[in-house]
């Protein structure tokens, strides 16, 4: 759809104050940028017949004002009181609104699979009723976070992706409600095991799997005992409502993961999580640090971000006695500049929902130039472990 151009004239009051008679300037070719006046005076917007604004758009495309273009719902540049257009920054056309509702679920898990999956289904329905199109369930929600302990019997909790009962149940739910659901599960693939997510589209289609790339190994979070490092690489999934990127828990602490998904076209980032207290340091509360790291990913890439965490205390028996973690919840949704727009506390079951216009966010992202000004040839050091080239 071709945007309708508009002509703007200075208000009669402003003209009178300058000692000039109010007038409505005729459409004329844009002045060269060097001659263009960039001072904004009080303006009145007047609908006008279609005009050729390509010259203005070309000039704007070639010149960023202070490394950042003026951007509102539309971008208006005053070029000597001449032609004005409703083209978006960077010469892009602002398309119709493309609003997507996203949700994060937060709840306590028992060690009963049916109870947990039923709880997740109930909350997905609640999120859908509140207008969510994409609903994120927390990491490994089918049961306790078993990685507190190294127990061989817990490998029995893994299942192949094909024929997985929880995935199939969520496929039916997604199709019924018309929502997208990323589903976290303990994946068995021949002799390998992964901490994985399958993304289910709004028609129930399995769009593919992402396997967790960064595997932690510390007191209470002994995931290396269970999971192979993911072999899928970072991925994006083109769902009915948006192109999304999904990382899993420890992935969220690495800015490279978020940037990789954003570069591949992710419009929203999702991070299902299982994080809480540290068994070796009961006084440590990393929840604010956890949030700020991901808020930075949202702001640095100018994409919304959804983080879902569990709540409640879980106790796992180990050879050395019981191990316990108090999961601190604080699930949240961040906007494209990192601001938190929806938030949960550390104890309550919660469904968080927020809506974003992805077309307007795209214009904002492009107007900032953060991807235009990247210098990939300078980032080779990121491919090293010790910073030595």
mmCIF file of C-alpha atoms in Angstrom:
data_model
loop_
_atom_site.group_PDB
_atom_site.id
_atom_site.type_symbol
_atom_site.label_atom_id
_atom_site.label_comp_id
_atom_site.label_asym_id
_atom_site.label_seq_id
_atom_site.Cartn_x
_atom_site.Cartn_y
_atom_site.Cartn_z
ATOM 1 C CA UNK A 1 0.000 0.000 0.000
ATOM 2 C CA UNK A 2 1.429 3.364 -1.032
ATOM 3 C CA UNK A 3 1.363 5.852 1.871
ATOM 4 C CA UNK A 4 -0.650 8.990 1.401
ATOM 5 C CA UNK A 5 1.460 12.101 1.378
ATOM 6 C CA UNK A 6 0.474 15.064 3.479
ATOM 7 C CA UNK A 7 1.257 18.731 3.220
ATOM 8 C CA UNK A 8 1.925 20.712 6.364
ATOM 9 C CA UNK A 9 1.764 24.452 6.670
ATOM 10 C CA UNK A 10 2.882 26.695 9.437
ATOM 11 C CA UNK A 11 0.076 27.820 11.699
ATOM 12 C CA UNK A 12 -1.440 31.277 11.029
ATOM 13 C CA UNK A 13 -0.445 32.359 14.528
ATOM 14 C CA UNK A 14 3.178 31.394 14.005
ATOM 15 C CA UNK A 15 3.232 33.183 10.642
ATOM 16 C CA UNK A 16 1.699 36.313 12.125
ATOM 17 C CA UNK A 17 4.297 36.367 14.899
ATOM 18 C CA UNK A 18 7.017 36.375 12.266
ATOM 19 C CA UNK A 19 5.396 39.264 10.418
ATOM 20 C CA UNK A 20 4.308 37.200 7.416
ATOM 21 C CA UNK A 21 0.881 36.614 6.014
ATOM 22 C CA UNK A 22 -0.355 33.097 6.565
ATOM 23 C CA UNK A 23 -0.036 31.016 3.431
ATOM 24 C CA UNK A 24 -0.145 27.471 2.222
ATOM 25 C CA UNK A 25 3.026 26.606 0.324
ATOM 26 C CA UNK A 26 2.632 24.859 -2.973
ATOM 27 C CA UNK A 27 4.136 21.430 -3.466
ATOM 28 C CA UNK A 28 7.573 21.807 -4.957
ATOM 29 C CA UNK A 29 10.657 19.624 -5.333
ATOM 30 C CA UNK A 30 12.635 19.104 -2.160
ATOM 31 C CA UNK A 31 15.557 21.451 -1.607
ATOM 32 C CA UNK A 32 19.044 19.979 -1.558
ATOM 33 C CA UNK A 33 19.860 18.800 1.962
ATOM 34 C CA UNK A 34 22.525 21.458 2.335
ATOM 35 C CA UNK A 35 19.891 24.160 1.845
ATOM 36 C CA UNK A 36 17.168 22.491 3.837
ATOM 37 C CA UNK A 37 16.006 24.111 7.053
ATOM 38 C CA UNK A 38 15.727 21.569 9.847
ATOM 39 C CA UNK A 39 14.159 23.930 12.383
ATOM 40 C CA UNK A 40 10.711 22.781 13.339
ATOM 41 C CA UNK A 41 8.064 25.454 13.860
ATOM 42 C CA UNK A 42 4.488 24.964 15.050
ATOM 43 C CA UNK A 43 2.723 23.053 12.300
ATOM 44 C CA UNK A 44 -0.789 22.187 11.252
ATOM 45 C CA UNK A 45 -1.349 18.941 9.358
ATOM 46 C CA UNK A 46 -3.570 19.295 6.296
ATOM 47 C CA UNK A 47 -4.568 16.329 4.102
ATOM 48 C CA UNK A 48 -3.412 16.948 0.558
ATOM 49 C CA UNK A 49 -3.687 15.246 -2.817
ATOM 50 C CA UNK A 50 -1.059 12.685 -3.643
ATOM 51 C CA UNK A 51 2.302 14.187 -4.477
ATOM 52 C CA UNK A 52 5.613 12.757 -5.584
ATOM 53 C CA UNK A 53 7.663 12.572 -2.420
ATOM 54 C CA UNK A 54 10.397 10.294 -3.741
ATOM 55 C CA UNK A 55 12.919 13.122 -3.868
ATOM 56 C CA UNK A 56 12.374 13.840 -0.202
ATOM 57 C CA UNK A 57 12.599 10.167 0.716
ATOM 58 C CA UNK A 58 15.821 9.778 -1.247
ATOM 59 C CA UNK A 59 17.338 12.757 0.510
ATOM 60 C CA UNK A 60 16.257 11.491 3.913
ATOM 61 C CA UNK A 61 17.614 8.031 3.153
ATOM 62 C CA UNK A 62 20.986 9.534 2.346
ATOM 63 C CA UNK A 63 21.264 11.628 5.474
ATOM 64 C CA UNK A 64 20.726 10.697 9.127
ATOM 65 C CA UNK A 65 20.188 13.593 11.487
ATOM 66 C CA UNK A 66 22.582 13.265 14.382
ATOM 67 C CA UNK A 67 22.929 9.505 13.599
ATOM 68 C CA UNK A 68 19.259 9.145 14.385
ATOM 69 C CA UNK A 69 16.238 10.053 12.303
ATOM 70 C CA UNK A 70 13.260 11.763 13.830
ATOM 71 C CA UNK A 71 10.686 9.034 14.288
ATOM 72 C CA UNK A 72 7.122 9.033 15.587
ATOM 73 C CA UNK A 73 4.272 6.967 14.211
ATOM 74 C CA UNK A 74 5.351 8.652 10.991
ATOM 75 C CA UNK A 75 8.540 10.555 10.284
ATOM 76 C CA UNK A 76 8.221 14.178 9.257
ATOM 77 C CA UNK A 77 11.097 16.234 7.916
ATOM 78 C CA UNK A 78 10.755 19.961 7.220
ATOM 79 C CA UNK A 79 12.620 20.741 4.045
ATOM 80 C CA UNK A 80 12.306 24.491 3.660
ATOM 81 C CA UNK A 81 8.550 24.471 4.097
ATOM 82 C CA UNK A 82 8.121 22.419 0.937
ATOM 83 C CA UNK A 83 6.999 18.861 0.385
ATOM 84 C CA UNK A 84 6.283 16.656 3.385
ATOM 85 C CA UNK A 85 5.645 12.957 3.263
ATOM 86 C CA UNK A 86 4.412 10.184 5.502
ATOM 87 C CA UNK A 87 7.188 7.797 4.583
ATOM 88 C CA UNK A 88 8.846 6.145 7.558
ATOM 89 C CA UNK A 89 12.466 6.658 8.528
ATOM 90 C CA UNK A 90 15.130 5.180 6.327
ATOM 91 C CA UNK A 91 12.835 5.440 3.303
ATOM 92 C CA UNK A 92 10.691 2.545 4.530
ATOM 93 C CA UNK A 93 6.940 2.448 4.196
ATOM 94 C CA UNK A 94 5.016 2.115 7.437
ATOM 95 C CA UNK A 95 2.656 -0.762 6.809
ATOM 96 C CA UNK A 96 -0.630 -1.371 8.588
ATOM 97 C CA UNK A 97 -0.465 -2.105 12.290
ATOM 98 C CA UNK A 98 0.777 -5.625 13.083
ATOM 99 C CA UNK A 99 -0.031 -6.073 16.736
ATOM 100 C CA UNK A 100 0.946 -9.296 18.484
ATOM 101 C CA UNK A 101 0.005 -10.326 21.998
ATOM 102 C CA UNK A 102 2.679 -12.217 23.946
ATOM 103 C CA UNK A 103 2.395 -13.965 27.294
ATOM 104 C CA UNK A 104 4.628 -15.430 29.991
ATOM 105 C CA UNK A 105 3.346 -18.049 32.415
ATOM 106 C CA UNK A 106 4.632 -18.443 35.965
ATOM 107 C CA UNK A 107 3.635 -21.287 38.279
ATOM 108 C CA UNK A 108 4.980 -23.801 40.773
ATOM 109 C CA UNK A 109 5.720 -27.318 39.563
ATOM 110 C CA UNK A 110 5.035 -30.524 41.425
ATOM 111 C CA UNK A 111 6.660 -33.842 40.555
ATOM 112 C CA UNK A 112 3.480 -35.029 38.816
ATOM 113 C CA UNK A 113 3.590 -34.658 35.025
ATOM 114 C CA UNK A 114 -0.171 -34.705 34.465
ATOM 115 C CA UNK A 115 -0.768 -32.048 37.110
ATOM 116 C CA UNK A 116 1.886 -29.748 35.669
ATOM 117 C CA UNK A 117 0.789 -30.129 32.050
ATOM 118 C CA UNK A 118 -2.846 -29.550 33.020
ATOM 119 C CA UNK A 119 -1.822 -26.424 34.923
ATOM 120 C CA UNK A 120 0.100 -25.177 31.891
ATOM 121 C CA UNK A 121 -2.902 -25.825 29.641
ATOM 122 C CA UNK A 122 -5.226 -23.908 31.966
ATOM 123 C CA UNK A 123 -2.882 -20.916 32.016
ATOM 124 C CA UNK A 124 -2.410 -20.996 28.230
ATOM 125 C CA UNK A 125 -6.186 -20.749 27.908
ATOM 126 C CA UNK A 126 -6.174 -17.844 30.345
ATOM 127 C CA UNK A 127 -3.477 -16.071 28.332
ATOM 128 C CA UNK A 128 -5.432 -16.601 25.122
ATOM 129 C CA UNK A 129 -8.548 -15.151 26.756
ATOM 130 C CA UNK A 130 -6.487 -12.044 27.580
ATOM 131 C CA UNK A 131 -5.455 -11.588 23.952
ATOM 132 C CA UNK A 132 -2.163 -13.465 23.759
ATOM 133 C CA UNK A 133 -1.104 -14.924 20.403
ATOM 134 C CA UNK A 134 2.207 -16.439 21.564
ATOM 135 C CA UNK A 135 2.374 -18.044 25.017
ATOM 136 C CA UNK A 136 5.627 -18.996 26.755
ATOM 137 C CA UNK A 137 5.701 -21.764 29.357
ATOM 138 C CA UNK A 138 8.656 -22.021 31.741
ATOM 139 C CA UNK A 139 11.623 -24.365 31.267
ATOM 140 C CA UNK A 140 11.147 -28.131 31.857
ATOM 141 C CA UNK A 141 7.673 -27.530 33.280
ATOM 142 C CA UNK A 142 6.620 -31.212 33.251
ATOM 143 C CA UNK A 143 8.146 -31.804 36.680
ATOM 144 C CA UNK A 144 10.636 -30.742 39.300
ATOM 145 C CA UNK A 145 13.883 -29.197 38.133
ATOM 146 C CA UNK A 146 15.711 -32.514 38.494
ATOM 147 C CA UNK A 147 19.154 -31.082 37.642
ATOM 148 C CA UNK A 148 19.736 -30.261 41.315
ATOM 149 C CA UNK A 149 21.110 -33.793 41.627
ATOM 150 C CA UNK A 150 23.043 -36.288 39.521
ATOM 151 C CA UNK A 151 20.759 -39.302 39.418
ATOM 152 C CA UNK A 152 20.811 -41.923 36.701
ATOM 153 C CA UNK A 153 17.129 -42.739 37.175
ATOM 154 C CA UNK A 154 16.169 -39.245 36.013
ATOM 155 C CA UNK A 155 17.171 -40.102 32.443
ATOM 156 C CA UNK A 156 13.879 -42.004 32.305
ATOM 157 C CA UNK A 157 12.174 -38.599 32.165
ATOM 158 C CA UNK A 158 13.518 -37.983 28.668
ATOM 159 C CA UNK A 159 11.495 -38.760 25.524
ATOM 160 C CA UNK A 160 12.040 -38.520 21.779
ATOM 161 C CA UNK A 161 10.470 -35.510 20.138
ATOM 162 C CA UNK A 162 8.343 -37.662 17.840
ATOM 163 C CA UNK A 163 5.310 -38.979 19.668
ATOM 164 C CA UNK A 164 6.056 -36.974 22.815
ATOM 165 C CA UNK A 165 2.741 -36.921 24.741
ATOM 166 C CA UNK A 166 3.116 -33.375 26.094
ATOM 167 C CA UNK A 167 4.123 -31.961 22.714
ATOM 168 C CA UNK A 168 1.163 -33.650 21.032
ATOM 169 C CA UNK A 169 -1.189 -32.326 23.702
ATOM 170 C CA UNK A 170 0.143 -28.800 23.217
ATOM 171 C CA UNK A 171 -0.223 -29.169 19.448
ATOM 172 C CA UNK A 172 -3.914 -29.906 19.901
ATOM 173 C CA UNK A 173 -4.247 -26.949 22.261
ATOM 174 C CA UNK A 174 -2.424 -24.573 19.907
ATOM 175 C CA UNK A 175 -4.670 -25.592 17.017
ATOM 176 C CA UNK A 176 -7.832 -25.255 19.103
ATOM 177 C CA UNK A 177 -6.972 -21.759 20.357
ATOM 178 C CA UNK A 178 -4.995 -20.518 17.350
ATOM 179 C CA UNK A 179 -1.956 -19.643 19.462
ATOM 180 C CA UNK A 180 1.782 -20.268 19.171
ATOM 181 C CA UNK A 181 3.346 -22.280 22.025
ATOM 182 C CA UNK A 182 7.086 -22.887 22.524
ATOM 183 C CA UNK A 183 7.269 -26.124 24.541
ATOM 184 C CA UNK A 184 10.290 -27.012 26.703
ATOM 185 C CA UNK A 185 11.112 -30.709 27.166
ATOM 186 C CA UNK A 186 13.863 -33.202 28.050
ATOM 187 C CA UNK A 187 14.712 -34.664 24.646
ATOM 188 C CA UNK A 188 16.147 -38.102 23.951
ATOM 189 C CA UNK A 189 17.777 -38.494 20.528
ATOM 190 C CA UNK A 190 19.358 -41.947 20.233
ATOM 191 C CA UNK A 191 22.234 -41.841 22.739
ATOM 192 C CA UNK A 192 22.157 -38.064 23.140
ATOM 193 C CA UNK A 193 20.016 -35.988 25.481
ATOM 194 C CA UNK A 194 19.141 -32.333 25.118
ATOM 195 C CA UNK A 195 17.382 -29.523 26.942
ATOM 196 C CA UNK A 196 15.124 -28.608 24.042
ATOM 197 C CA UNK A 197 12.231 -26.495 22.865
ATOM 198 C CA UNK A 198 9.843 -27.249 20.048
ATOM 199 C CA UNK A 199 7.899 -24.318 18.600
ATOM 200 C CA UNK A 200 4.274 -25.118 17.796
ATOM 201 C CA UNK A 201 2.526 -22.793 15.357
ATOM 202 C CA UNK A 202 -1.053 -21.581 15.668
ATOM 203 C CA UNK A 203 -2.352 -24.424 13.474
ATOM 204 C CA UNK A 204 -0.643 -27.075 15.590
ATOM 205 C CA UNK A 205 2.307 -27.524 13.233
ATOM 206 C CA UNK A 206 5.688 -28.464 14.706
ATOM 207 C CA UNK A 207 7.996 -25.771 13.287
ATOM 208 C CA UNK A 208 11.196 -27.352 14.549
ATOM 209 C CA UNK A 209 13.389 -27.734 17.589
ATOM 210 C CA UNK A 210 16.042 -25.638 19.297
ATOM 211 C CA UNK A 211 18.513 -27.364 21.620
ATOM 212 C CA UNK A 212 20.025 -25.380 24.477
ATOM 213 C CA UNK A 213 23.497 -24.156 23.540
ATOM 214 C CA UNK A 214 24.963 -23.106 26.892
ATOM 215 C CA UNK A 215 24.844 -25.860 29.526
ATOM 216 C CA UNK A 216 25.529 -24.812 33.149
ATOM 217 C CA UNK A 217 27.320 -26.949 35.700
ATOM 218 C CA UNK A 218 27.322 -25.727 39.283
ATOM 219 C CA UNK A 219 25.787 -26.536 42.667
ATOM 220 C CA UNK A 220 22.064 -27.038 42.172
ATOM 221 C CA UNK A 221 22.268 -26.637 38.389
ATOM 222 C CA UNK A 222 24.146 -29.753 37.267
ATOM 223 C CA UNK A 223 22.835 -29.825 33.727
ATOM 224 C CA UNK A 224 26.028 -31.153 32.133
ATOM 225 C CA UNK A 225 25.293 -34.514 33.742
ATOM 226 C CA UNK A 226 22.064 -34.773 31.723
ATOM 227 C CA UNK A 227 22.353 -32.667 28.589
ATOM 228 C CA UNK A 228 24.617 -32.651 25.580
ATOM 229 C CA UNK A 229 25.459 -29.169 24.290
ATOM 230 C CA UNK A 230 22.878 -28.221 21.690
ATOM 231 C CA UNK A 231 23.764 -28.887 18.056
ATOM 232 C CA UNK A 232 21.083 -26.813 16.319
ATOM 233 C CA UNK A 233 22.769 -23.445 16.581
ATOM 234 C CA UNK A 234 20.642 -20.395 17.218
ATOM 235 C CA UNK A 235 17.429 -20.358 15.213
ATOM 236 C CA UNK A 236 14.390 -18.269 14.439
ATOM 237 C CA UNK A 237 10.913 -19.593 13.746
ATOM 238 C CA UNK A 238 8.453 -17.950 11.357
ATOM 239 C CA UNK A 239 5.140 -18.342 13.132
ATOM 240 C CA UNK A 240 1.733 -17.085 12.083
ATOM 241 C CA UNK A 241 2.111 -13.935 14.157
ATOM 242 C CA UNK A 242 5.826 -13.125 14.223
ATOM 243 C CA UNK A 243 9.315 -14.390 13.568
ATOM 244 C CA UNK A 244 10.560 -15.417 16.997
ATOM 245 C CA UNK A 245 13.840 -16.445 18.565
ATOM 246 C CA UNK A 246 13.967 -18.788 21.554
ATOM 247 C CA UNK A 247 16.838 -19.316 23.988
ATOM 248 C CA UNK A 248 16.718 -21.488 27.096
ATOM 249 C CA UNK A 249 17.654 -20.306 30.606
ATOM 250 C CA UNK A 250 21.492 -20.118 30.737
ATOM 251 C CA UNK A 251 21.439 -18.941 27.100
ATOM 252 C CA UNK A 252 19.900 -15.711 28.382
ATOM 253 C CA UNK A 253 23.146 -14.628 30.035
ATOM 254 C CA UNK A 254 24.990 -14.483 26.714
ATOM 255 C CA UNK A 255 24.434 -11.376 24.546
ATOM 256 C CA UNK A 256 25.779 -13.220 21.504
ATOM 257 C CA UNK A 257 22.711 -15.484 21.507
ATOM 258 C CA UNK A 258 20.247 -12.600 21.494
ATOM 259 C CA UNK A 259 22.190 -10.716 18.818
ATOM 260 C CA UNK A 260 22.442 -13.815 16.615
ATOM 261 C CA UNK A 261 18.683 -14.340 16.722
ATOM 262 C CA UNK A 262 18.008 -10.648 16.088
ATOM 263 C CA UNK A 263 20.352 -10.707 13.087
ATOM 264 C CA UNK A 264 18.400 -13.667 11.711
ATOM 265 C CA UNK A 265 15.198 -11.631 11.893
ATOM 266 C CA UNK A 266 13.722 -12.390 15.316
ATOM 267 C CA UNK A 267 11.005 -9.854 16.109
ATOM 268 C CA UNK A 268 10.461 -11.099 19.674
ATOM 269 C CA UNK A 269 12.842 -13.055 21.930
ATOM 270 C CA UNK A 270 11.606 -15.743 24.338
ATOM 271 C CA UNK A 271 13.500 -17.258 27.281
ATOM 272 C CA UNK A 272 11.897 -20.057 29.338
ATOM 273 C CA UNK A 273 13.792 -20.406 32.608
ATOM 274 C CA UNK A 274 14.294 -22.373 35.816
ATOM 275 C CA UNK A 275 16.354 -20.229 38.181
ATOM 276 C CA UNK A 276 16.315 -19.435 41.870
ATOM 277 C CA UNK A 277 18.443 -19.543 44.975
ATOM 278 C CA UNK A 278 21.970 -20.943 45.043
ATOM 279 C CA UNK A 279 22.337 -23.995 47.332
ATOM 280 C CA UNK A 280 25.865 -22.930 48.307
ATOM 281 C CA UNK A 281 24.768 -19.361 49.140
ATOM 282 C CA UNK A 282 21.246 -19.077 50.467
ATOM 283 C CA UNK A 283 21.498 -15.294 50.800
ATOM 284 C CA UNK A 284 22.264 -14.686 47.127
ATOM 285 C CA UNK A 285 19.331 -13.282 45.157
ATOM 286 C CA UNK A 286 20.252 -12.836 41.498
ATOM 287 C CA UNK A 287 16.748 -11.971 40.298
ATOM 288 C CA UNK A 288 17.439 -8.300 39.570
ATOM 289 C CA UNK A 289 20.700 -9.163 37.818
ATOM 290 C CA UNK A 290 18.812 -11.810 35.825
ATOM 291 C CA UNK A 291 16.273 -9.254 34.696
ATOM 292 C CA UNK A 292 18.758 -6.532 33.825
ATOM 293 C CA UNK A 293 20.784 -8.852 31.611
ATOM 294 C CA UNK A 294 17.755 -9.613 29.457
ATOM 295 C CA UNK A 295 16.502 -6.039 29.509
ATOM 296 C CA UNK A 296 19.860 -5.206 27.966
ATOM 297 C CA UNK A 297 19.284 -7.763 25.199
ATOM 298 C CA UNK A 298 15.929 -6.171 24.397
ATOM 299 C CA UNK A 299 17.344 -2.649 24.353
ATOM 300 C CA UNK A 300 20.517 -3.522 22.441
ATOM 301 C CA UNK A 301 18.553 -5.242 19.677
ATOM 302 C CA UNK A 302 15.365 -3.153 19.876
ATOM 303 C CA UNK A 303 13.110 -6.199 20.141
ATOM 304 C CA UNK A 304 10.562 -7.133 22.818
ATOM 305 C CA UNK A 305 11.579 -9.963 25.149
ATOM 306 C CA UNK A 306 9.556 -12.464 27.182
ATOM 307 C CA UNK A 307 11.013 -14.363 30.168
ATOM 308 C CA UNK A 308 9.108 -17.082 32.036
ATOM 309 C CA UNK A 309 10.370 -18.574 35.322
ATOM 310 C CA UNK A 310 8.925 -20.995 37.856
ATOM 311 C CA UNK A 311 8.175 -20.345 41.533
ATOM 312 C CA UNK A 312 8.138 -22.417 44.712
ATOM 313 C CA UNK A 313 10.658 -24.460 46.671
ATOM 314 C CA UNK A 314 11.694 -27.826 45.241
ATOM 315 C CA UNK A 315 13.580 -30.477 47.211
ATOM 316 C CA UNK A 316 15.495 -33.275 45.492
ATOM 317 C CA UNK A 317 17.067 -36.198 47.350
ATOM 318 C CA UNK A 318 20.770 -36.716 46.671
ATOM 319 C CA UNK A 319 23.446 -39.078 47.999
ATOM 320 C CA UNK A 320 24.517 -36.313 50.378
ATOM 321 C CA UNK A 321 21.039 -35.497 51.565
ATOM 322 C CA UNK A 322 18.292 -33.207 50.277
ATOM 323 C CA UNK A 323 19.068 -30.340 47.903
ATOM 324 C CA UNK A 324 16.618 -27.483 47.644
ATOM 325 C CA UNK A 325 16.114 -24.435 45.459
ATOM 326 C CA UNK A 326 13.599 -21.641 46.018
ATOM 327 C CA UNK A 327 12.739 -20.508 42.502
ATOM 328 C CA UNK A 328 12.305 -16.755 42.421
ATOM 329 C CA UNK A 329 9.799 -16.219 39.631
ATOM 330 C CA UNK A 330 9.860 -12.504 38.726
ATOM 331 C CA UNK A 331 8.883 -13.383 35.159
ATOM 332 C CA UNK A 332 8.564 -10.334 32.953
ATOM 333 C CA UNK A 333 7.975 -8.877 29.505
ATOM 334 C CA UNK A 334 10.279 -6.124 28.272
ATOM 335 C CA UNK A 335 9.617 -3.647 25.492
ATOM 336 C CA UNK A 336 12.044 -2.900 22.657
ATOM 337 C CA UNK A 337 14.034 -0.363 24.658
ATOM 338 C CA UNK A 338 14.393 -2.722 27.617
ATOM 339 C CA UNK A 339 11.618 -1.225 29.712
ATOM 340 C CA UNK A 340 9.587 -3.724 31.741
ATOM 341 C CA UNK A 341 5.949 -3.559 30.637
ATOM 342 C CA UNK A 342 4.594 -6.541 32.595
ATOM 343 C CA UNK A 343 6.025 -8.160 35.700
ATOM 344 C CA UNK A 344 5.356 -10.880 38.272
ATOM 345 C CA UNK A 345 6.519 -11.149 41.871
ATOM 346 C CA UNK A 346 8.576 -13.999 43.325
ATOM 347 C CA UNK A 347 5.733 -16.044 44.807
ATOM 348 C CA UNK A 348 2.515 -15.732 42.815
ATOM 349 C CA UNK A 349 1.120 -17.820 39.993
ATOM 350 C CA UNK A 350 0.772 -15.382 37.127
ATOM 351 C CA UNK A 351 -0.156 -14.877 33.489
ATOM 352 C CA UNK A 352 1.569 -11.835 32.019
ATOM 353 C CA UNK A 353 0.302 -10.392 28.734
ATOM 354 C CA UNK A 354 1.539 -7.473 26.650
ATOM 355 C CA UNK A 355 0.903 -6.327 23.098
ATOM 356 C CA UNK A 356 3.372 -4.852 20.624
ATOM 357 C CA UNK A 357 2.997 -3.327 17.165
ATOM 358 C CA UNK A 358 5.822 -5.054 15.329
ATOM 359 C CA UNK A 359 5.721 -2.689 12.352
ATOM 360 C CA UNK A 360 6.218 0.373 14.538
ATOM 361 C CA UNK A 361 9.018 -1.380 16.402
ATOM 362 C CA UNK A 362 10.664 -2.244 13.077
ATOM 363 C CA UNK A 363 10.651 1.423 12.085
ATOM 364 C CA UNK A 364 12.168 2.381 15.446
ATOM 365 C CA UNK A 365 14.823 -0.318 15.132
ATOM 366 C CA UNK A 366 15.827 0.771 11.639
ATOM 367 C CA UNK A 367 15.792 4.459 12.553
ATOM 368 C CA UNK A 368 18.394 3.862 15.272
ATOM 369 C CA UNK A 369 20.816 2.299 12.790
ATOM 370 C CA UNK A 370 22.203 -0.255 15.239
ATOM 371 C CA UNK A 371 22.304 -2.962 12.591
ATOM 372 C CA UNK A 372 23.315 -0.598 9.798
ATOM 373 C CA UNK A 373 26.383 0.545 11.744
ATOM 374 C CA UNK A 374 27.645 -2.875 12.793
ATOM 375 C CA UNK A 375 31.253 -3.789 11.897
ATOM 376 C CA UNK A 376 31.302 -7.602 11.704
ATOM 377 C CA UNK A 377 34.866 -7.605 10.386
ATOM 378 C CA UNK A 378 36.003 -6.207 13.753
ATOM 379 C CA UNK A 379 34.319 -8.879 15.842
ATOM 380 C CA UNK A 380 36.606 -11.827 15.063
ATOM 381 C CA UNK A 381 37.782 -11.812 18.674
ATOM 382 C CA UNK A 382 34.323 -13.098 19.616
ATOM 383 C CA UNK A 383 35.182 -16.351 17.865
ATOM 384 C CA UNK A 384 38.025 -16.998 20.310
ATOM 385 C CA UNK A 385 37.977 -18.324 23.867
ATOM 386 C CA UNK A 386 40.816 -16.183 25.212
ATOM 387 C CA UNK A 387 40.500 -12.968 23.212
ATOM 388 C CA UNK A 388 43.672 -13.693 21.242
ATOM 389 C CA UNK A 389 43.520 -13.567 17.444
#
